[in-house]
Amino acid sequence: MKADQREGNAPMKVLVTGGARSGKSGFAEKYAAVLGHEGLYVATAQAYDDEMRRRIDLHRQSRSERGFRWTTAEEPFALAEMLERSTAPVVLVDCLTLWLSNWLLRLEQEPDAEAQLEAKIDSLAAIFAAAKQPTVLVTNEVGAGLVPEYKLGRIFRDLSGRMNQRLAREADQVFLVASGIPLELKSLAFKL
């Protein structure tokens, strides 16, 4: 099977996860370049301060230096809709946990915030599963540390874990990147 196609010639769906500074974004960009000749890079980060603006600028610069032609779209909220409309040869989203955080902070005062976010995750997963082009999603593993002290942190951790599991079910490949080394998990998964 080619890297960009699964059986039946359906486009490849890939989830890349790992901790902060694990190398997951760099790996995802390189892998996306194998899947298509150019692509749409969907950035979900919002620049709230100078430090974050510098980080975003560094990411843009590093993408331009790698020689792959990206069209960058900054979309902190309407991610599912953007994926559904995209006609790019390959799509890379970096990152889902920032997208989830954006929504959580917007909805945190609403009594049904978790239910609304679960619905957004389900919508994103359905659109990911139906994508017409190779799609690479980057997310973070956030549940390997201590239990967050504050309620909002616990809600974020729980939603992130459920989101990652939901999208992993739809993915053809799931990579865990640790210390810059990608491991494909679905091929290693133990079957009950």
PDB file of N, CA, C and O in Angstrom, residues 19 31 34 50 54 65 76-77 82 87 102 115 127 146 151 158 162 168 172 182:
ATOM      1  N   GLY A  19       4.028  14.689  23.020  1.00  0.00           N
ATOM      2  CA  GLY A  19       4.126  15.749  24.009  1.00  0.00           C
ATOM      3  C   GLY A  19       4.642  17.051  23.401  1.00  0.00           C
ATOM      4  O   GLY A  19       4.985  17.109  22.217  1.00  0.00           O
ATOM      5  N   TYR A  31       5.721  14.256   6.613  1.00  0.00           N
ATOM      6  CA  TYR A  31       4.844  13.188   6.154  1.00  0.00           C
ATOM      7  C   TYR A  31       3.818  13.730   5.163  1.00  0.00           C
ATOM      8  O   TYR A  31       3.530  13.096   4.145  1.00  0.00           O
ATOM      9  N   VAL A  34       5.038  13.918   1.732  1.00  0.00           N
ATOM     10  CA  VAL A  34       5.067  12.632   1.030  1.00  0.00           C
ATOM     11  C   VAL A  34       3.684  12.334   0.427  1.00  0.00           C
ATOM     12  O   VAL A  34       3.581  11.657  -0.594  1.00  0.00           O
ATOM     13  N   ASP A  50       3.205  38.830  22.460  1.00  0.00           N
ATOM     14  CA  ASP A  50       4.395  38.904  21.612  1.00  0.00           C
ATOM     15  C   ASP A  50       5.116  37.561  21.515  1.00  0.00           C
ATOM     16  O   ASP A  50       5.599  37.194  20.446  1.00  0.00           O
ATOM     17  N   ARG A  54       5.883  35.528  18.051  1.00  0.00           N
ATOM     18  CA  ARG A  54       7.212  35.061  17.643  1.00  0.00           C
ATOM     19  C   ARG A  54       7.192  33.569  17.308  1.00  0.00           C
ATOM     20  O   ARG A  54       7.800  33.136  16.329  1.00  0.00           O
ATOM     21  N   GLU A  65      11.074  27.303   4.613  1.00  0.00           N
ATOM     22  CA  GLU A  65      12.443  26.857   4.342  1.00  0.00           C
ATOM     23  C   GLU A  65      12.523  25.384   3.950  1.00  0.00           C
ATOM     24  O   GLU A  65      13.557  24.939   3.472  1.00  0.00           O
ATOM     25  N   PRO A  76      -8.931  29.405  14.077  1.00  0.00           N
ATOM     26  CA  PRO A  76      -8.993  28.939  15.458  1.00  0.00           C
ATOM     27  C   PRO A  76     -10.297  28.259  15.850  1.00  0.00           C
ATOM     28  O   PRO A  76     -10.349  27.580  16.881  1.00  0.00           O
ATOM     29  N   PHE A  77     -11.356  28.400  15.041  1.00  0.00           N
ATOM     30  CA  PHE A  77     -12.652  27.847  15.445  1.00  0.00           C
ATOM     31  C   PHE A  77     -13.317  26.965  14.383  1.00  0.00           C
ATOM     32  O   PHE A  77     -13.709  25.850  14.679  1.00  0.00           O
ATOM     33  N   MET A  82     -13.741  24.226   7.489  1.00  0.00           N
ATOM     34  CA  MET A  82     -12.610  24.441   6.583  1.00  0.00           C
ATOM     35  C   MET A  82     -12.177  23.127   5.945  1.00  0.00           C
ATOM     36  O   MET A  82     -11.907  23.070   4.747  1.00  0.00           O
ATOM     37  N   THR A  87     -10.088  21.859  -1.028  1.00  0.00           N
ATOM     38  CA  THR A  87      -9.795  21.111  -2.258  1.00  0.00           C
ATOM     39  C   THR A  87      -8.284  20.950  -2.436  1.00  0.00           C
ATOM     40  O   THR A  87      -7.829  20.554  -3.504  1.00  0.00           O
ATOM     41  N   ASN A 102      -9.284  26.768  22.300  1.00  0.00           N
ATOM     42  CA  ASN A 102      -9.971  27.980  21.833  1.00  0.00           C
ATOM     43  C   ASN A 102     -11.466  27.883  22.126  1.00  0.00           C
ATOM     44  O   ASN A 102     -12.078  28.826  22.642  1.00  0.00           O
ATOM     45  N   ALA A 115     -20.959  19.310  26.464  1.00  0.00           N
ATOM     46  CA  ALA A 115     -21.802  18.679  25.439  1.00  0.00           C
ATOM     47  C   ALA A 115     -21.596  19.364  24.086  1.00  0.00           C
ATOM     48  O   ALA A 115     -21.520  18.690  23.052  1.00  0.00           O
ATOM     49  N   ILE A 127     -16.107  14.598   9.530  1.00  0.00           N
ATOM     50  CA  ILE A 127     -15.535  15.269   8.354  1.00  0.00           C
ATOM     51  C   ILE A 127     -14.144  14.717   8.049  1.00  0.00           C
ATOM     52  O   ILE A 127     -13.786  14.525   6.885  1.00  0.00           O
ATOM     53  N   LEU A 146       0.211  15.023  35.871  1.00  0.00           N
ATOM     54  CA  LEU A 146      -0.596  15.090  37.078  1.00  0.00           C
ATOM     55  C   LEU A 146      -2.035  15.462  36.746  1.00  0.00           C
ATOM     56  O   LEU A 146      -2.316  16.069  35.711  1.00  0.00           O
ATOM     57  N   LYS A 151     -10.725  22.854  37.816  1.00  0.00           N
ATOM     58  CA  LYS A 151     -11.793  22.191  37.077  1.00  0.00           C
ATOM     59  C   LYS A 151     -11.633  22.363  35.557  1.00  0.00           C
ATOM     60  O   LYS A 151     -11.765  21.393  34.808  1.00  0.00           O
ATOM     61  N   ASP A 158      -9.712  15.862  29.948  1.00  0.00           N
ATOM     62  CA  ASP A 158     -10.657  14.797  29.620  1.00  0.00           C
ATOM     63  C   ASP A 158     -11.158  14.916  28.185  1.00  0.00           C
ATOM     64  O   ASP A 158     -11.219  13.922  27.453  1.00  0.00           O
ATOM     65  N   ARG A 162     -10.584  12.258  25.035  1.00  0.00           N
ATOM     66  CA  ARG A 162     -11.697  11.702  24.255  1.00  0.00           C
ATOM     67  C   ARG A 162     -11.594  12.110  22.787  1.00  0.00           C
ATOM     68  O   ARG A 162     -11.877  11.297  21.893  1.00  0.00           O
ATOM     69  N   ALA A 168      -8.513   9.030  16.477  1.00  0.00           N
ATOM     70  CA  ALA A 168      -7.659   7.863  16.218  1.00  0.00           C
ATOM     71  C   ALA A 168      -8.479   6.719  15.615  1.00  0.00           C
ATOM     72  O   ALA A 168      -7.981   5.982  14.760  1.00  0.00           O
ATOM     73  N   ASP A 172      -6.283   6.154   9.570  1.00  0.00           N
ATOM     74  CA  ASP A 172      -5.642   4.952   9.038  1.00  0.00           C
ATOM     75  C   ASP A 172      -4.330   4.683   9.765  1.00  0.00           C
ATOM     76  O   ASP A 172      -3.950   3.541   9.961  1.00  0.00           O
ATOM     77  N   PRO A 182       9.106   8.985  15.402  1.00  0.00           N
ATOM     78  CA  PRO A 182       7.701   8.619  15.213  1.00  0.00           C
ATOM     79  C   PRO A 182       7.491   7.104  15.270  1.00  0.00           C
ATOM     80  O   PRO A 182       8.246   6.336  14.678  1.00  0.00           O
TER      81      PRO A 182
END
